[in-house]
Amino acid sequence: MTLGEFRIATRSSPLALWQARWVASRLRRLHPRLRVRLVPIVSSGDRDRVTALYDSSTVGMFVREIQAAVLAGDADAGVHSCKDLPTTLPSGLALAAVMPRADARDALVGATGIAGLRQGALVGTSSLRRQLQLAHARPDLRFVPIRGNVDTRVRKVREGEVDATVLASAGLSRLGLLRAVAAVPLDAIVACVPAPAQGAVAVDCRDGDRRARWLLGSISHHDSARAATIERAVLSSFAGGCSLPLGCYAWRDQGSWHAVARLCIDGGIRECRHQGSAEELARRVIVSLSR
């Protein structure tokens, strides 16, 4: 029996293509008779490489065109960095799979750590979350927005346009660049709490497409999906998107769920840590950050 063709829509950046090929390989491994084809799409976020993310009013700027292709029937599923996915999906779409999560931490490129940055160092980042957390640890640091794919941002450090930049460890690892750029992962609990669902790859499909939901459900990773659900629930409660300086990280250790969250607001930082069941953890974090 053949399962026919399965079309995966994806951004056309190197990292996005890596993620889509990874999803495709997992599907082929479990379903050898399935023909998987990638459908590369240029997103509005990729076209605009000037506007800082926290200055952009476009929600889902890295996923909108991909989701539109799925809804229009031009693709069967869309692959996204889960941290780019709006907490409310468009009507007609369902989050069908979360792949095994990679390292959720941020990584510093250009220094041996936050303490290793020179006095008054210029850090390139378009993430307000990263900027405010680093500024809290080092008030002397200066910041400038920086956009582009991973290679572009690393090149700006190498060419001296900025002293350092901060990137997701997962993306650097997936592209084989962690060692090449001497990236230093930042402690996810103490130094820089990562963005909700950072390091996770999400796959959505049409809500009523039973075939797609069955195929994608077969490759979804339970604990990664649960962690992403917790973190995205916290983000959703504050109506957050790329412009919200919120870090939230949930993980399971010896059967118990843990979470740390950090919200930069009103010139200060609200932070909390909780432990409990997955079902109640998000509520506890939301209550603490809302005080």
mmCIF file of C-alpha atoms in Angstrom:
data_model
loop_
_atom_site.group_PDB
_atom_site.id
_atom_site.type_symbol
_atom_site.label_atom_id
_atom_site.label_comp_id
_atom_site.label_asym_id
_atom_site.label_seq_id
_atom_site.Cartn_x
_atom_site.Cartn_y
_atom_site.Cartn_z
ATOM 1 C CA MET A 1 0.000 0.000 0.000
ATOM 2 C CA THR A 2 1.306 3.433 -0.879
ATOM 3 C CA LEU A 3 0.709 6.472 1.304
ATOM 4 C CA GLY A 4 1.096 8.857 -1.626
ATOM 5 C CA GLU A 5 2.843 12.209 -1.534
ATOM 6 C CA PHE A 6 3.247 14.433 1.530
ATOM 7 C CA ARG A 7 4.207 18.072 0.912
ATOM 8 C CA ILE A 8 5.994 20.061 3.632
ATOM 9 C CA ALA A 9 6.046 23.857 3.431
ATOM 10 C CA THR A 10 9.079 25.569 4.940
ATOM 11 C CA ARG A 11 11.015 28.809 4.981
ATOM 12 C CA SER A 12 13.934 28.764 2.563
ATOM 13 C CA SER A 13 16.678 29.700 5.041
ATOM 14 C CA PRO A 14 19.416 27.102 5.681
ATOM 15 C CA LEU A 15 18.189 26.408 9.219
ATOM 16 C CA ALA A 16 14.542 26.121 8.184
ATOM 17 C CA LEU A 17 15.456 23.732 5.379
ATOM 18 C CA TRP A 18 17.487 21.626 7.820
ATOM 19 C CA GLN A 19 14.473 21.398 10.109
ATOM 20 C CA ALA A 20 12.113 20.480 7.275
ATOM 21 C CA ARG A 21 14.495 17.817 5.981
ATOM 22 C CA TRP A 22 14.725 16.409 9.504
ATOM 23 C CA VAL A 23 10.930 16.118 9.708
ATOM 24 C CA ALA A 24 10.892 14.550 6.252
ATOM 25 C CA SER A 25 13.545 11.990 7.222
ATOM 26 C CA ARG A 26 11.617 10.973 10.345
ATOM 27 C CA LEU A 27 8.465 10.497 8.278
ATOM 28 C CA ARG A 28 10.292 8.451 5.646
ATOM 29 C CA ARG A 29 11.904 6.270 8.300
ATOM 30 C CA LEU A 30 8.579 5.365 9.896
ATOM 31 C CA HIS A 31 6.617 5.311 6.635
ATOM 32 C CA PRO A 32 8.944 4.059 3.866
ATOM 33 C CA ARG A 33 6.175 4.128 1.252
ATOM 34 C CA LEU A 34 5.486 7.819 1.831
ATOM 35 C CA ARG A 35 6.827 10.245 -0.784
ATOM 36 C CA VAL A 36 7.838 13.446 1.021
ATOM 37 C CA ARG A 37 8.500 16.673 -0.869
ATOM 38 C CA LEU A 38 9.583 20.075 0.454
ATOM 39 C CA VAL A 39 7.851 23.274 -0.656
ATOM 40 C CA PRO A 40 10.237 26.212 0.097
ATOM 41 C CA ILE A 41 8.559 29.572 0.703
ATOM 42 C CA VAL A 42 10.031 33.025 1.392
ATOM 43 C CA SER A 43 8.339 34.497 4.468
ATOM 44 C CA SER A 44 7.699 38.184 5.123
ATOM 45 C CA GLY A 45 10.178 37.954 8.006
ATOM 46 C CA ASP A 46 12.882 36.820 5.595
ATOM 47 C CA ARG A 47 12.114 39.617 3.125
ATOM 48 C CA ASP A 48 12.436 42.322 5.811
ATOM 49 C CA ARG A 49 15.914 42.062 7.306
ATOM 50 C CA VAL A 50 16.038 45.622 8.586
ATOM 51 C CA THR A 51 13.208 46.065 11.094
ATOM 52 C CA ALA A 52 14.069 44.902 14.615
ATOM 53 C CA LEU A 53 11.778 42.107 15.746
ATOM 54 C CA TYR A 54 10.534 44.099 18.725
ATOM 55 C CA ASP A 55 9.655 47.000 16.394
ATOM 56 C CA SER A 56 7.613 44.813 14.057
ATOM 57 C CA SER A 57 3.831 44.821 14.353
ATOM 58 C CA THR A 58 3.486 41.715 12.195
ATOM 59 C CA VAL A 59 2.440 38.702 14.259
ATOM 60 C CA GLY A 60 3.783 35.430 12.882
ATOM 61 C CA MET A 61 6.020 37.145 10.338
ATOM 62 C CA PHE A 62 8.098 33.965 9.901
ATOM 63 C CA VAL A 63 5.166 31.545 9.607
ATOM 64 C CA ARG A 64 2.247 33.383 7.981
ATOM 65 C CA GLU A 65 2.959 32.485 4.327
ATOM 66 C CA ILE A 66 3.732 28.881 5.223
ATOM 67 C CA GLN A 67 0.459 28.493 7.103
ATOM 68 C CA ALA A 68 -1.416 30.134 4.222
ATOM 69 C CA ALA A 69 0.050 27.546 1.830
ATOM 70 C CA VAL A 70 -1.157 24.719 4.072
ATOM 71 C CA LEU A 71 -4.637 26.205 4.410
ATOM 72 C CA ALA A 72 -4.841 26.707 0.647
ATOM 73 C CA GLY A 73 -3.966 23.060 0.026
ATOM 74 C CA ASP A 74 -0.615 23.841 -1.599
ATOM 75 C CA ALA A 75 1.112 21.844 1.152
ATOM 76 C CA ASP A 76 0.029 19.203 3.643
ATOM 77 C CA ALA A 77 2.031 20.510 6.597
ATOM 78 C CA GLY A 78 4.227 23.420 7.651
ATOM 79 C CA VAL A 79 7.465 23.199 9.624
ATOM 80 C CA HIS A 80 8.387 26.039 11.980
ATOM 81 C CA SER A 81 10.765 26.949 14.770
ATOM 82 C CA CYS A 82 8.260 26.581 17.578
ATOM 83 C CA LYS A 83 9.314 29.869 19.178
ATOM 84 C CA ASP A 84 8.185 31.686 15.993
ATOM 85 C CA LEU A 85 4.714 30.146 16.079
ATOM 86 C CA PRO A 86 1.921 32.442 17.367
ATOM 87 C CA THR A 87 0.180 30.999 20.420
ATOM 88 C CA THR A 88 -3.151 31.178 18.601
ATOM 89 C CA LEU A 89 -3.174 29.307 15.301
ATOM 90 C CA PRO A 90 -5.275 30.464 12.359
ATOM 91 C CA SER A 91 -8.709 28.868 12.123
ATOM 92 C CA GLY A 92 -8.459 25.541 10.340
ATOM 93 C CA LEU A 93 -4.920 24.673 11.483
ATOM 94 C CA ALA A 94 -3.778 22.313 14.225
ATOM 95 C CA LEU A 95 -0.395 21.849 15.899
ATOM 96 C CA ALA A 96 0.136 18.190 15.024
ATOM 97 C CA ALA A 97 3.731 17.474 16.093
ATOM 98 C CA VAL A 98 6.623 18.779 18.145
ATOM 99 C CA MET A 99 9.930 17.153 17.323
ATOM 100 C CA PRO A 100 12.438 16.075 20.000
ATOM 101 C CA ARG A 101 13.709 19.300 21.499
ATOM 102 C CA ALA A 102 17.340 20.307 21.124
ATOM 103 C CA ASP A 103 19.338 22.486 23.530
ATOM 104 C CA ALA A 104 16.962 25.322 24.508
ATOM 105 C CA ARG A 105 19.704 27.688 25.668
ATOM 106 C CA ASP A 106 20.913 30.890 24.067
ATOM 107 C CA ALA A 107 24.557 30.983 23.026
ATOM 108 C CA LEU A 108 26.956 33.921 23.054
ATOM 109 C CA VAL A 109 29.183 34.342 19.998
ATOM 110 C CA GLY A 110 32.198 36.608 20.372
ATOM 111 C CA ALA A 111 33.179 36.139 24.029
ATOM 112 C CA THR A 112 33.792 33.391 26.570
ATOM 113 C CA GLY A 113 30.706 34.407 28.534
ATOM 114 C CA ILE A 114 28.808 37.473 29.703
ATOM 115 C CA ALA A 115 31.617 38.333 32.106
ATOM 116 C CA GLY A 116 34.124 37.993 29.252
ATOM 117 C CA LEU A 117 32.654 40.871 27.249
ATOM 118 C CA ARG A 118 34.818 44.003 27.322
ATOM 119 C CA GLN A 119 33.550 47.103 29.117
ATOM 120 C CA GLY A 120 30.935 48.835 26.962
ATOM 121 C CA ALA A 121 30.902 46.018 24.419
ATOM 122 C CA LEU A 122 28.474 46.334 21.482
ATOM 123 C CA VAL A 123 26.113 43.354 21.269
ATOM 124 C CA GLY A 124 24.034 42.767 18.156
ATOM 125 C CA THR A 125 20.566 41.366 18.802
ATOM 126 C CA SER A 126 17.018 42.097 17.660
ATOM 127 C CA SER A 127 15.594 40.201 20.638
ATOM 128 C CA LEU A 128 14.373 42.492 23.407
ATOM 129 C CA ARG A 129 14.319 39.491 25.755
ATOM 130 C CA ARG A 130 18.010 38.830 25.218
ATOM 131 C CA GLN A 131 18.922 42.509 25.328
ATOM 132 C CA LEU A 132 17.196 43.254 28.647
ATOM 133 C CA GLN A 133 18.482 40.122 30.359
ATOM 134 C CA LEU A 134 22.065 40.835 29.303
ATOM 135 C CA ALA A 135 21.697 44.491 30.302
ATOM 136 C CA HIS A 136 20.445 43.404 33.712
ATOM 137 C CA ALA A 137 23.626 41.370 34.210
ATOM 138 C CA ARG A 138 25.904 43.968 32.566
ATOM 139 C CA PRO A 139 24.457 47.527 32.555
ATOM 140 C CA ASP A 140 27.525 48.787 30.681
ATOM 141 C CA LEU A 141 26.741 46.834 27.526
ATOM 142 C CA ARG A 142 25.475 48.593 24.385
ATOM 143 C CA PHE A 143 23.062 47.045 21.903
ATOM 144 C CA VAL A 144 22.228 47.357 18.224
ATOM 145 C CA PRO A 145 19.537 45.524 16.235
ATOM 146 C CA ILE A 146 20.893 42.803 13.974
ATOM 147 C CA ARG A 147 18.897 40.707 11.485
ATOM 148 C CA GLY A 148 19.604 38.003 8.933
ATOM 149 C CA ASN A 149 20.243 34.278 9.017
ATOM 150 C CA VAL A 150 22.763 32.613 11.316
ATOM 151 C CA ASP A 151 25.707 33.009 8.924
ATOM 152 C CA THR A 152 24.983 36.712 8.443
ATOM 153 C CA ARG A 153 24.928 37.437 12.162
ATOM 154 C CA VAL A 154 28.076 35.429 12.839
ATOM 155 C CA ARG A 155 29.848 37.276 10.006
ATOM 156 C CA LYS A 156 29.049 40.642 11.598
ATOM 157 C CA VAL A 157 30.939 39.481 14.710
ATOM 158 C CA ARG A 158 33.892 38.189 12.705
ATOM 159 C CA GLU A 159 34.119 41.427 10.714
ATOM 160 C CA GLY A 160 34.001 43.563 13.861
ATOM 161 C CA GLU A 161 30.663 45.289 13.242
ATOM 162 C CA VAL A 162 29.645 44.114 16.715
ATOM 163 C CA ASP A 163 31.626 42.593 19.561
ATOM 164 C CA ALA A 164 29.183 39.751 20.084
ATOM 165 C CA THR A 165 25.770 38.384 19.229
ATOM 166 C CA VAL A 166 23.382 35.915 20.835
ATOM 167 C CA LEU A 167 21.885 33.015 18.900
ATOM 168 C CA ALA A 168 19.915 29.896 19.765
ATOM 169 C CA SER A 169 22.230 27.002 20.609
ATOM 170 C CA ALA A 170 19.894 24.630 18.776
ATOM 171 C CA GLY A 171 20.219 26.468 15.477
ATOM 172 C CA LEU A 172 24.002 26.637 15.700
ATOM 173 C CA SER A 173 24.171 22.939 16.554
ATOM 174 C CA ARG A 174 21.851 21.915 13.724
ATOM 175 C CA LEU A 175 24.007 23.821 11.231
ATOM 176 C CA GLY A 176 27.210 22.362 12.682
ATOM 177 C CA LEU A 177 28.467 25.770 13.817
ATOM 178 C CA LEU A 178 28.685 25.538 17.629
ATOM 179 C CA ARG A 179 32.400 24.744 17.655
ATOM 180 C CA ALA A 180 33.218 26.611 14.478
ATOM 181 C CA VAL A 181 32.102 29.935 15.938
ATOM 182 C CA ALA A 182 33.230 29.128 19.498
ATOM 183 C CA ALA A 183 29.718 29.735 20.814
ATOM 184 C CA VAL A 184 29.260 29.656 24.584
ATOM 185 C CA PRO A 185 25.837 28.416 25.807
ATOM 186 C CA LEU A 186 24.314 30.651 28.487
ATOM 187 C CA ASP A 187 22.795 29.036 31.557
ATOM 188 C CA ALA A 188 19.051 28.802 30.910
ATOM 189 C CA ILE A 189 18.143 29.293 34.568
ATOM 190 C CA VAL A 190 20.641 31.901 35.753
ATOM 191 C CA ALA A 191 22.129 33.810 32.825
ATOM 192 C CA CYS A 192 19.485 34.108 30.092
ATOM 193 C CA VAL A 193 16.133 32.327 30.234
ATOM 194 C CA PRO A 194 15.335 31.236 26.650
ATOM 195 C CA ALA A 195 12.286 32.158 24.611
ATOM 196 C CA PRO A 196 9.233 29.946 25.093
ATOM 197 C CA ALA A 197 9.600 26.757 23.013
ATOM 198 C CA GLN A 198 13.117 27.688 21.852
ATOM 199 C CA GLY A 199 14.940 24.651 20.474
ATOM 200 C CA ALA A 200 11.718 22.891 19.481
ATOM 201 C CA VAL A 201 10.479 22.312 15.937
ATOM 202 C CA ALA A 202 6.715 22.422 15.406
ATOM 203 C CA VAL A 203 4.653 21.008 12.548
ATOM 204 C CA ASP A 204 1.113 22.154 11.800
ATOM 205 C CA CYS A 205 -1.468 20.875 9.327
ATOM 206 C CA ARG A 206 -5.106 21.350 8.420
ATOM 207 C CA ASP A 207 -7.289 20.519 11.387
ATOM 208 C CA GLY A 208 -9.545 18.215 9.397
ATOM 209 C CA ASP A 209 -6.749 16.354 7.579
ATOM 210 C CA ARG A 210 -6.859 12.996 9.384
ATOM 211 C CA ARG A 211 -4.063 11.506 7.259
ATOM 212 C CA ALA A 212 -1.665 14.361 8.019
ATOM 213 C CA ARG A 213 -2.524 14.338 11.720
ATOM 214 C CA TRP A 214 -1.923 10.580 11.913
ATOM 215 C CA LEU A 215 1.412 10.792 10.083
ATOM 216 C CA LEU A 216 2.652 13.737 12.129
ATOM 217 C CA GLY A 217 1.420 12.264 15.392
ATOM 218 C CA SER A 218 3.663 9.269 14.754
ATOM 219 C CA ILE A 219 6.806 11.436 14.925
ATOM 220 C CA SER A 220 5.790 13.826 17.721
ATOM 221 C CA HIS A 221 7.835 13.722 20.953
ATOM 222 C CA HIS A 222 5.654 13.689 24.070
ATOM 223 C CA ASP A 223 7.898 15.502 26.571
ATOM 224 C CA SER A 224 8.968 18.137 24.038
ATOM 225 C CA ALA A 225 5.345 18.797 23.150
ATOM 226 C CA ARG A 226 4.408 19.049 26.825
ATOM 227 C CA ALA A 227 7.236 21.493 27.583
ATOM 228 C CA ALA A 228 6.292 23.641 24.580
ATOM 229 C CA THR A 229 2.656 23.630 25.701
ATOM 230 C CA ILE A 230 3.606 24.868 29.183
ATOM 231 C CA GLU A 231 5.854 27.636 27.888
ATOM 232 C CA ARG A 232 3.440 28.745 25.160
ATOM 233 C CA ALA A 233 0.601 28.886 27.697
ATOM 234 C CA VAL A 234 2.635 31.332 29.777
ATOM 235 C CA LEU A 235 3.404 33.423 26.696
ATOM 236 C CA SER A 236 -0.252 33.399 25.655
ATOM 237 C CA SER A 237 -1.420 34.662 29.038
ATOM 238 C CA PHE A 238 0.553 37.885 28.520
ATOM 239 C CA ALA A 239 -0.609 38.278 24.904
ATOM 240 C CA GLY A 240 3.020 37.938 23.957
ATOM 241 C CA GLY A 241 4.859 37.601 20.695
ATOM 242 C CA CYS A 242 8.337 38.454 19.439
ATOM 243 C CA SER A 243 8.054 41.876 21.075
ATOM 244 C CA LEU A 244 7.455 40.540 24.609
ATOM 245 C CA PRO A 245 10.679 40.247 26.649
ATOM 246 C CA LEU A 246 9.637 36.974 28.301
ATOM 247 C CA GLY A 247 11.820 33.953 28.898
ATOM 248 C CA CYS A 248 10.247 30.681 29.971
ATOM 249 C CA TYR A 249 11.782 27.229 30.158
ATOM 250 C CA ALA A 250 10.126 24.005 31.325
ATOM 251 C CA TRP A 251 11.748 20.609 31.694
ATOM 252 C CA ARG A 252 11.111 17.230 33.305
ATOM 253 C CA ASP A 253 13.567 15.787 35.791
ATOM 254 C CA GLN A 254 13.088 12.431 37.512
ATOM 255 C CA GLY A 255 9.381 12.391 36.795
ATOM 256 C CA SER A 256 8.683 15.930 38.019
ATOM 257 C CA TRP A 257 8.154 19.039 35.909
ATOM 258 C CA HIS A 258 10.083 22.251 36.582
ATOM 259 C CA ALA A 259 9.843 25.737 35.112
ATOM 260 C CA VAL A 260 11.711 29.025 35.314
ATOM 261 C CA ALA A 261 10.387 32.263 33.859
ATOM 262 C CA ARG A 262 11.703 35.802 33.602
ATOM 263 C CA LEU A 263 9.670 38.811 32.449
ATOM 264 C CA CYS A 264 11.382 42.145 31.855
ATOM 265 C CA ILE A 265 8.765 44.801 32.547
ATOM 266 C CA ASP A 266 8.463 48.319 33.979
ATOM 267 C CA GLY A 267 12.236 48.744 34.037
ATOM 268 C CA GLY A 268 12.755 45.670 36.209
ATOM 269 C CA ILE A 269 12.652 41.889 36.094
ATOM 270 C CA ARG A 270 10.041 39.545 37.505
ATOM 271 C CA GLU A 271 11.321 36.015 37.944
ATOM 272 C CA CYS A 272 9.926 32.777 39.331
ATOM 273 C CA ARG A 273 10.734 29.086 39.579
ATOM 274 C CA HIS A 274 8.194 26.352 40.175
ATOM 275 C CA GLN A 275 7.895 22.592 40.333
ATOM 276 C CA GLY A 276 4.781 20.467 39.927
ATOM 277 C CA SER A 277 2.607 18.591 37.485
ATOM 278 C CA ALA A 278 2.598 19.614 33.841
ATOM 279 C CA GLU A 279 -1.091 20.453 34.105
ATOM 280 C CA GLU A 280 -0.641 23.052 36.857
ATOM 281 C CA LEU A 281 2.843 24.406 36.143
ATOM 282 C CA ALA A 282 1.861 27.082 33.623
ATOM 283 C CA ARG A 283 -0.835 28.451 35.947
ATOM 284 C CA ARG A 284 1.655 28.763 38.812
ATOM 285 C CA VAL A 285 4.142 30.640 36.617
ATOM 286 C CA ILE A 286 1.443 32.975 35.270
ATOM 287 C CA VAL A 287 0.232 33.831 38.781
ATOM 288 C CA SER A 288 3.761 34.581 39.974
ATOM 289 C CA LEU A 289 4.659 36.802 37.023
ATOM 290 C CA SER A 290 1.363 38.682 37.289
ATOM 291 C CA ARG A 291 1.944 39.867 40.850
#
